Every structure is written in structure tokens, then in C-alpha cells.
Short mmCIF file of C-alpha atoms in Angstrom, two decimals:
data_model
loop_
_atom_site.label_atom_id
_atom_site.label_comp_id
_atom_site.label_asym_id
_atom_site.label_seq_id
_atom_site.Cartn_x
_atom_site.Cartn_y
_atom_site.Cartn_z
CA MET A 1 73.25 99.78 96.95
CA SER A 2 70.74 98.01 95.00
CA THR A 3 70.24 98.35 91.30
CA ASN A 4 67.78 95.51 91.26
CA ASP A 5 64.65 97.66 91.24
CA ILE A 6 65.53 100.23 88.49
CA PRO A 7 65.00 99.75 84.79
CA ASP A 8 67.86 99.16 82.52
CA THR A 9 67.71 102.28 80.76
CA VAL A 10 68.44 104.06 83.85
CA VAL A 11 71.36 102.08 84.72
CA ALA A 12 72.76 102.72 81.52
CA ASP A 13 72.16 106.47 82.02
CA ILE A 14 74.09 106.42 85.23
CA HIS A 15 76.58 104.41 83.69
CA VAL A 16 77.20 107.48 81.23
CA GLY A 17 77.37 109.75 84.21
CA HIS A 18 78.76 108.26 87.31
CA ALA A 19 78.18 105.51 90.05
CA TYR A 20 77.07 107.98 92.70
CA THR A 21 74.75 109.98 90.53
CA ARG A 22 71.40 108.26 91.73
CA ASP A 23 72.78 108.91 95.48
CA LYS A 24 73.84 112.54 94.76
CA ALA A 25 71.12 114.22 96.84
CA ALA A 26 72.17 111.73 99.68
CA TYR A 27 75.77 112.30 99.28
CA LEU A 28 75.06 116.11 99.20
CA ARG A 29 73.06 116.01 102.27
CA ARG A 30 75.90 114.21 104.22
CA LEU A 31 78.50 116.40 103.14
CA LYS A 32 76.39 119.44 104.08
CA ARG A 33 76.46 117.99 107.49
CA ILE A 34 79.98 117.50 107.67
CA GLU A 35 80.70 120.92 106.53
CA GLY A 36 78.35 122.05 109.39
CA GLN A 37 80.45 119.93 111.71
CA VAL A 38 83.75 121.49 110.67
CA ARG A 39 82.31 124.84 111.44
CA GLY A 40 80.93 123.84 114.62
CA ILE A 41 84.61 122.80 115.61
CA ALA A 42 85.91 126.22 114.51
CA ARG A 43 83.22 127.65 116.84
CA MET A 44 84.34 125.68 119.67
CA VAL A 45 87.93 126.56 119.19
CA ASP A 46 86.92 130.27 118.83
CA GLU A 47 84.82 130.03 121.83
CA ASP A 48 87.84 128.31 124.04
CA LYS A 49 86.17 125.08 124.43
CA TYR A 50 87.85 122.22 126.39
CA CYS A 51 90.52 120.58 123.83
CA ILE A 52 89.35 117.20 124.53
CA ASP A 53 85.66 118.08 123.62
CA ILE A 54 86.80 119.38 120.11
CA LEU A 55 88.82 116.14 119.69
CA THR A 56 85.74 114.20 120.25
CA GLN A 57 84.18 116.18 117.26
CA VAL A 58 87.04 115.74 115.26
CA SER A 59 86.40 112.09 115.66
CA ALA A 60 83.00 112.26 114.47
CA ILE A 61 83.75 114.01 111.50
CA ASN A 62 86.70 111.17 110.79
CA LYS A 63 83.71 108.71 111.17
CA ALA A 64 81.20 110.56 108.70
CA LEU A 65 83.91 111.13 106.08
CA HIS A 66 84.83 107.44 106.42
CA ALA A 67 81.19 106.45 105.82
CA VAL A 68 81.30 109.05 102.68
CA SER A 69 84.08 107.31 101.21
CA LEU A 70 83.22 103.95 102.04
CA GLY A 71 79.97 104.70 99.94
CA LEU A 72 81.57 106.11 96.88
CA LEU A 73 84.13 103.37 96.84
CA GLU A 74 81.29 100.77 97.06
CA ASP A 75 79.51 102.49 94.36
CA HIS A 76 82.74 102.68 92.39
CA ILE A 77 83.35 99.08 92.30
CA ALA A 78 79.71 98.31 91.52
CA HIS A 79 79.61 100.33 88.82
CA CYS A 80 83.02 101.34 87.22
CA VAL A 81 84.97 98.36 87.93
CA VAL A 82 82.01 96.02 87.21
CA GLY A 83 81.26 98.13 84.04
CA ALA A 84 84.76 97.72 82.87
CA ALA A 85 84.71 94.07 83.63
CA ARG A 86 81.76 93.87 81.30
CA ASP A 87 83.53 95.95 78.77
CA SER A 88 86.57 93.73 79.18
CA GLU A 89 84.67 90.54 78.57
CA ALA A 90 82.92 92.08 75.42
CA SER A 91 86.21 93.47 73.85
CA GLY A 92 88.60 90.50 74.97
CA ASP A 93 91.00 93.13 76.30
CA PRO A 94 91.75 92.36 80.11
CA GLN A 95 93.54 95.61 80.41
CA LEU A 96 90.50 97.85 80.71
CA VAL A 97 89.12 96.02 84.04
CA GLN A 98 92.88 95.56 85.29
CA ASP A 99 93.21 99.31 84.96
CA LYS A 100 90.14 100.27 86.88
CA VAL A 101 90.86 97.37 89.71
CA LYS A 102 94.34 99.18 90.37
CA GLU A 103 92.76 102.72 90.34
CA ALA A 104 90.31 101.58 93.17
CA ALA A 105 93.08 99.75 95.09
CA ASP A 106 95.37 102.76 95.24
CA ALA A 107 92.23 105.00 96.13
CA ILE A 108 91.87 102.37 98.98
CA GLY A 109 95.35 102.62 99.94
CA ARG A 110 95.16 106.38 100.03
CA LEU A 111 92.09 105.95 102.55
CA LEU A 112 93.95 103.31 104.96
CA ARG A 113 96.92 105.60 105.21
CA MET B 1 104.66 124.55 120.19
CA SER B 2 107.38 126.41 122.09
CA THR B 3 106.25 128.17 125.42
CA ASN B 4 110.02 129.03 126.01
CA ASP B 5 109.83 132.53 124.64
CA ILE B 6 106.63 133.90 126.12
CA PRO B 7 106.39 135.37 129.82
CA ASP B 8 104.95 133.38 132.68
CA THR B 9 101.99 135.78 133.01
CA VAL B 10 100.99 134.94 129.60
CA VAL B 11 101.51 131.01 130.27
CA ALA B 12 99.32 131.29 133.29
CA ASP B 13 96.60 133.24 131.49
CA ILE B 14 96.60 130.29 128.72
CA HIS B 15 96.25 127.83 131.56
CA VAL B 16 92.96 129.71 132.73
CA GLY B 17 91.80 129.62 129.17
CA HIS B 18 92.75 126.64 126.94
CA ALA B 19 95.88 124.98 125.50
CA TYR B 20 95.26 126.08 122.10
CA THR B 21 94.27 129.50 122.65
CA ARG B 22 97.72 131.03 121.65
CA ASP B 23 97.39 129.26 118.26
CA LYS B 24 93.77 130.06 117.85
CA ALA B 25 94.04 132.00 114.92
CA ALA B 26 96.04 129.13 113.08
CA TYR B 27 93.34 126.62 114.06
CA LEU B 28 90.70 128.72 112.87
CA ARG B 29 92.33 129.14 109.40
CA ARG B 30 93.19 125.68 108.93
CA LEU B 31 89.50 124.57 109.87
CA LYS B 32 88.23 127.31 107.48
CA ARG B 33 90.26 125.52 104.67
CA ILE B 34 89.17 122.15 105.79
CA GLU B 35 85.33 123.78 105.36
CA GLY B 36 86.30 124.92 102.01
CA GLN B 37 87.53 121.48 101.03
CA VAL B 38 84.37 119.66 102.14
CA ARG B 39 82.45 122.37 100.14
CA GLY B 40 84.55 121.41 97.03
CA ILE B 41 84.00 117.84 97.37
CA ALA B 42 80.18 118.65 97.25
CA ARG B 43 80.72 120.67 94.32
CA MET B 44 82.49 117.67 92.51
CA VAL B 45 79.69 115.29 93.49
CA ASP B 46 77.24 117.90 92.19
CA GLU B 47 78.99 118.22 89.03
CA ASP B 48 79.51 114.54 88.54
CA LYS B 49 83.07 114.44 88.68
CA TYR B 50 84.78 110.90 88.66
CA CYS B 51 84.72 109.02 91.95
CA ILE B 52 88.16 108.42 92.34
CA ASP B 53 88.98 112.13 91.82
CA ILE B 54 86.59 112.77 94.81
CA LEU B 55 87.89 109.83 97.10
CA THR B 56 91.58 111.57 96.37
CA GLN B 57 90.03 114.73 97.87
CA VAL B 58 88.38 112.84 100.86
CA SER B 59 92.06 111.35 101.74
CA ALA B 60 93.36 115.23 101.70
CA ILE B 61 90.64 116.04 104.15
CA ASN B 62 91.24 113.22 106.39
CA LYS B 63 95.05 114.20 106.43
CA ALA B 64 94.20 117.84 107.02
CA LEU B 65 91.74 116.78 110.13
CA HIS B 66 94.53 114.37 111.35
CA ALA B 67 97.06 117.35 111.35
CA VAL B 68 94.68 119.57 113.45
CA SER B 69 93.84 116.71 116.01
CA LEU B 70 97.26 115.90 116.43
CA GLY B 71 98.15 119.66 117.10
CA LEU B 72 95.37 119.83 119.41
CA LEU B 73 96.65 116.78 121.26
CA GLU B 74 100.06 117.94 121.58
CA ASP B 75 98.78 121.34 122.94
CA HIS B 76 96.55 119.24 125.24
CA ILE B 77 99.36 117.24 126.59
CA ALA B 78 101.81 120.09 126.63
CA HIS B 79 99.57 122.16 128.75
CA CYS B 80 96.53 120.33 130.49
CA VAL B 81 98.39 117.16 131.22
CA VAL B 82 101.53 118.84 132.31
CA GLY B 83 99.70 121.39 134.40
CA ALA B 84 97.79 118.51 135.96
CA ALA B 85 101.27 116.85 136.85
CA ARG B 86 102.15 120.34 138.34
CA ASP B 87 99.07 120.54 140.45
CA SER B 88 99.22 116.73 141.46
CA GLU B 89 103.01 117.55 142.70
CA ALA B 90 101.95 120.74 144.55
CA SER B 91 98.65 119.08 146.10
CA GLY B 92 100.27 115.40 146.62
CA ASP B 93 97.26 114.07 144.99
CA PRO B 94 98.23 111.96 141.88
CA GLN B 95 94.84 111.53 140.97
CA LEU B 96 94.48 114.94 139.34
CA VAL B 97 97.26 114.08 136.90
CA GLN B 98 96.28 110.38 136.32
CA ASP B 99 92.71 111.65 135.22
CA LYS B 100 94.02 113.94 132.69
CA VAL B 101 96.32 110.87 131.44
CA LYS B 102 93.36 108.68 131.07
CA GLU B 103 91.27 111.42 129.14
CA ALA B 104 94.11 111.95 126.81
CA ALA B 105 94.68 108.48 126.21
CA ASP B 106 90.85 107.98 125.55
CA ALA B 107 90.83 110.82 122.91
CA ILE B 108 93.80 109.04 121.11
CA GLY B 109 92.04 105.77 121.10
CA ARG B 110 88.86 107.40 119.41
CA LEU B 111 91.28 109.07 116.82
CA LEU B 112 92.98 105.66 116.04
CA ARG B 113 89.68 103.97 115.68
CA MET C 1 96.98 101.91 134.79
CA SER C 2 96.50 103.25 138.33
CA THR C 3 99.93 103.64 140.45
CA ASN C 4 97.81 104.58 143.44
CA ASP C 5 98.10 101.53 145.27
CA ILE C 6 101.94 100.80 144.93
CA PRO C 7 104.50 101.99 147.38
CA ASP C 8 106.72 104.96 146.22
CA THR C 9 109.79 103.20 146.09
CA VAL C 10 108.23 100.89 143.57
CA VAL C 11 107.13 103.83 141.38
CA ALA C 12 110.75 105.19 141.68
CA ASP C 13 112.05 101.61 140.39
CA ILE C 14 109.91 101.74 137.45
CA HIS C 15 110.91 105.12 136.44
CA VAL C 16 114.49 104.01 136.45
CA GLY C 17 113.12 101.24 134.12
CA HIS C 18 110.28 102.18 131.68
CA ALA C 19 106.40 102.94 132.13
CA TYR C 20 105.41 99.57 130.90
CA THR C 21 107.41 97.54 133.19
CA ARG C 22 104.95 96.70 135.96
CA ASP C 23 102.53 95.47 132.99
CA LYS C 24 105.41 93.68 131.19
CA ALA C 25 103.86 89.97 131.57
CA ALA C 26 100.42 91.36 130.37
CA TYR C 27 102.12 92.78 127.21
CA LEU C 28 104.04 90.04 126.59
CA ARG C 29 100.84 88.06 126.65
CA ARG C 30 99.18 90.24 124.35
CA LEU C 31 101.92 90.18 121.75
CA LYS C 32 102.46 86.33 122.03
CA ARG C 33 98.75 86.26 120.90
CA ILE C 34 99.23 88.62 117.96
CA GLU C 35 101.99 86.60 116.90
CA GLY C 36 99.86 83.52 117.01
CA GLN C 37 97.33 85.61 114.80
CA VAL C 38 99.63 86.21 112.45
CA ARG C 39 100.65 82.83 112.02
CA GLY C 40 96.95 81.98 111.78
CA ILE C 41 96.89 84.06 108.84
CA ALA C 42 99.79 82.77 107.24
CA ARG C 43 98.02 79.18 107.71
CA MET C 44 94.98 80.54 106.04
CA VAL C 45 96.69 81.78 102.90
CA ASP C 46 98.67 78.48 102.76
CA GLU C 47 95.36 76.41 102.94
CA ASP C 48 93.77 78.82 100.34
CA LYS C 49 90.90 80.26 102.65
CA TYR C 50 88.65 82.81 101.21
CA CYS C 51 90.14 86.19 101.02
CA ILE C 52 87.36 87.94 103.03
CA ASP C 53 87.98 85.78 105.97
CA ILE C 54 91.52 86.50 105.85
CA LEU C 55 91.02 90.22 105.91
CA THR C 56 88.57 89.89 108.67
CA GLN C 57 91.43 88.37 110.46
CA VAL C 58 94.02 91.05 109.81
CA SER C 59 91.38 93.71 110.79
CA ALA C 60 91.20 91.87 114.39
CA ILE C 61 95.00 92.24 114.38
CA ASN C 62 95.12 95.63 113.43
CA LYS C 63 92.69 96.05 116.44
CA ALA C 64 94.78 94.26 118.95
CA LEU C 65 97.96 96.11 117.84
CA HIS C 66 96.11 99.47 118.39
CA ALA C 67 95.17 98.29 121.92
CA VAL C 68 98.70 97.58 122.59
CA SER C 69 99.98 100.85 121.22
CA LEU C 70 97.11 102.79 123.01
CA GLY C 71 98.28 100.92 126.50
CA LEU C 72 101.96 101.92 125.64
CA LEU C 73 101.22 105.54 124.82
CA GLU C 74 99.15 105.87 128.29
CA ASP C 75 101.86 104.47 130.15
CA HIS C 76 104.42 106.74 128.32
CA ILE C 77 102.48 109.78 129.17
CA ALA C 78 101.68 108.75 132.74
CA HIS C 79 105.08 107.98 133.66
CA CYS C 80 107.71 109.40 131.07
CA VAL C 81 105.88 112.79 130.08
CA VAL C 82 104.50 113.26 133.84
CA GLY C 83 107.99 112.54 135.22
CA ALA C 84 109.76 115.01 132.71
CA ALA C 85 106.94 117.63 133.80
CA ARG C 86 108.31 117.01 137.49
CA ASP C 87 111.97 117.36 136.33
CA SER C 88 111.14 120.47 134.65
CA GLU C 89 109.52 121.87 137.44
CA ALA C 90 112.41 120.91 139.93
CA SER C 91 115.29 122.26 137.78
CA GLY C 92 113.23 125.18 136.11
CA ASP C 93 114.09 124.05 132.62
CA PRO C 94 110.93 123.61 130.44
CA GLN C 95 112.93 122.27 127.69
CA LEU C 96 113.08 118.64 129.47
CA VAL C 97 109.05 118.24 129.24
CA GLN C 98 108.75 119.94 125.95
CA ASP C 99 110.96 117.40 124.35
CA LYS C 100 108.89 114.65 125.96
CA VAL C 101 105.68 115.95 124.90
CA LYS C 102 106.90 116.59 121.13
CA GLU C 103 108.41 112.69 121.06
CA ALA C 104 104.97 111.51 122.35
CA ALA C 105 103.01 113.72 119.75
CA ASP C 106 105.37 112.48 117.00
CA ALA C 107 104.66 108.87 117.92
CA ILE C 108 100.89 109.57 118.01
CA GLY C 109 101.43 110.89 114.32
CA ARG C 110 103.13 107.76 113.27
CA LEU C 111 100.02 105.68 114.72
CA LEU C 112 97.52 108.07 113.27
CA ARG C 113 98.85 107.76 109.86
CA MET D 1 99.02 92.27 89.88
CA SER D 2 98.75 91.54 86.15
CA THR D 3 97.51 88.31 84.99
CA ASN D 4 98.14 89.24 81.17
CA ASP D 5 101.18 87.01 80.74
CA ILE D 6 99.88 83.77 82.11
CA PRO D 7 97.82 81.17 79.91
CA ASP D 8 93.97 81.21 80.38
CA THR D 9 94.06 77.65 81.90
CA VAL D 10 96.25 78.91 84.82
CA VAL D 11 93.65 81.73 85.47
CA ALA D 12 90.96 79.21 85.28
CA ASP D 13 92.53 77.18 87.98
CA ILE D 14 93.21 80.24 90.29
CA HIS D 15 89.48 80.94 90.04
CA VAL D 16 88.92 77.50 91.33
CA GLY D 17 91.04 78.28 94.20
CA HIS D 18 91.53 82.00 95.24
CA ALA D 19 92.54 85.17 93.67
CA TYR D 20 96.07 85.04 96.07
CA THR D 21 96.96 81.78 95.03
CA ARG D 22 99.53 82.67 92.50
CA ASP D 23 101.02 85.04 95.09
CA LYS D 24 101.06 82.43 98.05
CA ALA D 25 104.73 82.53 98.46
CA ALA D 26 105.09 86.25 98.40
CA TYR D 27 102.18 86.67 101.22
CA LEU D 28 103.86 83.83 103.35
CA ARG D 29 107.19 85.74 103.08
CA ARG D 30 105.53 88.70 104.15
CA LEU D 31 103.27 87.46 106.95
CA LYS D 32 106.55 85.59 108.09
CA ARG D 33 108.63 88.84 108.29
CA ILE D 34 105.47 90.36 110.22
CA GLU D 35 105.51 87.42 112.62
CA GLY D 36 109.16 88.33 113.21
CA GLN D 37 108.34 91.99 113.81
CA VAL D 38 105.84 90.96 116.48
CA ARG D 39 108.38 88.83 118.03
CA GLY D 40 111.05 91.57 117.83
CA ILE D 41 108.61 94.16 119.70
CA ALA D 42 108.00 91.16 122.58
CA ARG D 43 111.74 91.11 122.82
CA MET D 44 111.95 95.03 123.18
CA VAL D 45 109.27 94.79 126.07
CA ASP D 46 111.13 92.07 127.56
CA GLU D 47 114.30 94.09 127.49
CA ASP D 48 112.77 97.17 128.92
CA LYS D 49 113.55 99.23 125.62
CA TYR D 50 111.97 102.80 125.54
CA CYS D 51 108.44 103.10 124.93
CA ILE D 52 108.87 105.47 121.85
CA ASP D 53 110.98 103.06 119.99
CA ILE D 54 108.54 100.31 120.72
CA LEU D 55 105.74 102.51 119.24
CA THR D 56 108.03 103.05 116.08
CA GLN D 57 108.21 99.45 115.69
CA VAL D 58 104.26 98.98 116.10
CA SER D 59 103.95 101.50 113.34
CA ALA D 60 106.03 99.62 111.13
CA ILE D 61 103.77 96.49 111.66
CA ASN D 62 100.54 98.27 111.26
CA LYS D 63 102.28 99.63 107.82
CA ALA D 64 103.17 95.99 106.57
CA LEU D 65 99.73 94.79 107.52
CA HIS D 66 98.06 97.57 105.72
CA ALA D 67 100.12 96.75 102.66
CA VAL D 68 99.38 92.97 103.04
CA SER D 69 95.59 93.69 103.32
CA LEU D 70 95.63 96.24 100.18
CA GLY D 71 97.07 93.21 98.29
CA LEU D 72 94.48 90.72 99.26
CA LEU D 73 91.79 93.29 98.55
CA GLU D 74 93.18 94.29 95.15
CA ASP D 75 93.50 90.47 94.19
CA HIS D 76 89.95 89.93 95.75
CA ILE D 77 88.50 92.68 93.13
CA ALA D 78 90.55 91.46 90.36
CA HIS D 79 89.52 88.17 90.63
CA CYS D 80 86.35 87.55 92.92
CA VAL D 81 84.55 90.57 91.81
CA VAL D 82 85.40 90.67 88.48
CA GLY D 83 84.61 86.98 88.13
CA ALA D 84 81.33 87.54 89.66
CA ALA D 85 80.68 90.49 87.16
CA ARG D 86 81.11 87.94 84.44
CA ASP D 87 78.99 85.34 86.06
CA SER D 88 76.21 87.71 86.41
CA GLU D 89 76.61 88.82 82.91
CA ALA D 90 76.46 85.00 81.71
CA SER D 91 73.61 84.23 84.10
CA GLY D 92 71.38 87.63 83.98
CA ASP D 93 71.40 87.69 87.74
CA PRO D 94 72.86 90.76 89.00
CA GLN D 95 72.64 89.60 92.53
CA LEU D 96 75.81 87.45 92.06
CA VAL D 97 78.20 90.47 91.78
CA GLN D 98 76.29 92.65 94.06
CA ASP D 99 76.95 90.27 96.83
CA LYS D 100 80.41 90.09 96.36
CA VAL D 101 80.79 94.11 96.00
CA LYS D 102 79.04 94.25 99.25
CA GLU D 103 81.23 91.85 100.82
CA ALA D 104 84.30 93.67 99.48
CA ALA D 105 83.16 97.00 100.75
CA ASP D 106 82.29 95.78 104.22
CA ALA D 107 86.02 94.27 104.45
CA ILE D 108 87.24 97.69 103.38
CA GLY D 109 85.15 99.30 106.00
CA ARG D 110 86.68 97.11 108.71
CA LEU D 111 89.98 98.13 107.69
CA LEU D 112 89.22 101.70 107.66
CA ARG D 113 87.98 101.68 111.34
#
């Protein structure tokens, strides 16, 4: 996600809200699609489709969810972590950014499991 | 999943349908819950909730999907693969079961990725 | 892994040993290579190589290990599970194969985590 | 990893080298142990141990490698990404930190697969 081409005031607004706010519509579309995929699997189970075909669909959802979480993580690092780095620099308190880094690493750890 | 306690005729029926047929209601309930979790994440994005909290929810969905796919895989091996082993034994053609094993391994490979 | 082209007596021997026995040399070669990759990462750390390059190598090892575990799983299903299906059929005791299926599913579950 | 309790000059040195430099000995010990685990699996294959027991050991290595990569990622974000945020701030060029964030996200993506 590039923030190069948007005016600083907008970036400031985003920082008040959250990192993914500008991409909100895109995330909502992707989640809508994933919701539909889950419903599709329920339909396959209901219609006694072949297990392996259902598992293939589950793999597709896993992949779509991975893409969403990777996007959220990238936005989080690009905005919250980098913002905290700036705040730590300004305030001289390294704890601010260290807390954000730890939080991001814990989130990555939960996704890796 | 134990098939010990159901009469043979029912097992035969299942084999005509699919492995997970007896647990259909349970799978549908779990998928309904996952669908709700995905919708919950969309709501969190829409309400500008904190990225890390959203990521925690995504990890929960990953886990729930893993449980569903593991259940489907176990049912598949217990019924389709074992059924094919029986058919191979009866017909003297090892290809029947080898194809089912390959198919199951490919599905596991897609889930591991 | 096809067992089509080997005489029955060899298959019987394998079953006395384990599923992967015929591919032993191939597994040992792959594990030797993975061991070397781990040593390579230690060398990169020791020489202060760039973190991202080290992480790329870790991903390569993950992939190689996945391939090994998938191979072992396929061999296990093709031999131990299918063998137990045969034994269950012969003895009329479904528990034999059910135990093997459960054990395989548990192993898959540990790999998925 | 806390950098709170070390003098600034040391932090500067690390930044010249790499993020994990201070933990080098710990990383090398962990990689040595993983190397031994891989060799242990080769020995199990060589001695025809039971496939499921081998797979359990593979899962343990997966876990150990995940811990190493998570540590490297956390160090990378804490040092390289945060350092780039500082450089971007000082130079007024946001590209510096954006490149590092993209690189980190790509590395996470490779680990998630």
C-alpha cells in the first residue's frame, strides 16, 4: 500500500482511525467473498458433494484468509508500528514502539501456528 | 468418528453417499459459525476496530477451518480410502486404493501449504 | 509411490518393516540436504547476513520439511492404514483400522498447526 | 527483545550490523539443536522407526523453526523497519520505510504459505 500519492492531511486522518481505513471497501469486498465461499462449502456438504472437492474449497478459503491477514499486517506495520517509531523518536521513549513491535510479532505468531 | 455402533446396512448407505454424511448436521453448524465469524470480521473492519484485534479473529477462523478440514480428512480416510482398500482386496486391483491414497495426500498437501 | 511393479513377497517384507522402507535412501538424502540447509542458516547468522535473506532460507526449509512429512504420510496411509483395513476385513474387527485412521488424523493435525 | 537496558552506542553498532546480532549466540544454539533434530529424524528413518513417531518429530522441528523465524522477524521489525522509519523521518523520504515494510510483509507471506 503506497501512501506516497495522498496528501499529508489524509494520512493524519488515517492515523487517527486505523491503518486499513483507506482500503476498507476492498477489505469488505474480500470478506464478503470469503463469507460466500464458506456458505458454498456448507451447500456442498448439504448436497453430499465429494469430500476431496470440499477440502479443495477449504484450501481456497485458507488462502484468501491468509491474503487478508497479510494485508492487515502490512497496513499495521506501515502505519501503527511506523507511527509508534515516530512517536518514540519525538518523545524519547522507546517503549512506545517496542510495545507495538511485540504486539505485531505476537499476531504473526498466532497466524503462523 | 466411530462406526462401531451403527448397523452394517447404515454403513453401506453412507458409502453410497459420502463419509461425512452422518455428521452432516454437525459440519453445517460449524460452517454456520465460521460464516458468522467472517461476518464479524467484516463488521470490525467497518467499525474501524484495531487491526491486531481483527487479526486475532482471523487466527480463530483459521483454527476453526483447520478443525473442519481435519474432520473431513479423517472421515475421508476412514470411509473412502478404507472402502477402496476393501474394493481393491475384493477385485485384486491395487490401483483403486492407490488412487484414493494419492488423492488424499494431494488434499493434505494443499492444506499444509 | 507405486507398489504395482514389485513382487508380493517384497511388499510383505516391507509391511514387516515400515511403509517408507523402500524409499529409505531417498528420505535419507532429503534429510541430509535439510540438515545442510539448517547449517547454512547458522552460517548466515554467524556471518551477520541480512535477516530477510535468512528468513527466505527458513521458508525453503519449511517447504522441504513439508514435502518429507507429506511423503511419510502418504506412505503411512498407503501401507499401514490400508494394511490395517485388510486386517480388519480379515479378522472382522473394525477397531484395527479405526485406530490407524485416528493416529494418521492426529499426525496430520499436528502438521497443520 | 528489549533494547532498553543497553547503551546507545551499542544499539548504533547493532544497526551497522544486523538486528539479531546481539542474540547471535542464542540463535546459533537453537539452530544447532534443530540440526540435531533433523539428524535424529534421519536416524529414525535409518532404524525403520514407526512413521507416526517420525512425523511427530517433524512437527517438533516445524515448531522450532517457526520460533526462530518469528524471532528474526521481530528483530527485523524492531530494528530495520523502525530504523528505516527514523531515516524516512529525518530525510523526508517515505520510500525508505515503505520498502522495508513491503520486504517484511513479503517475508511473512512466504512463512505463512
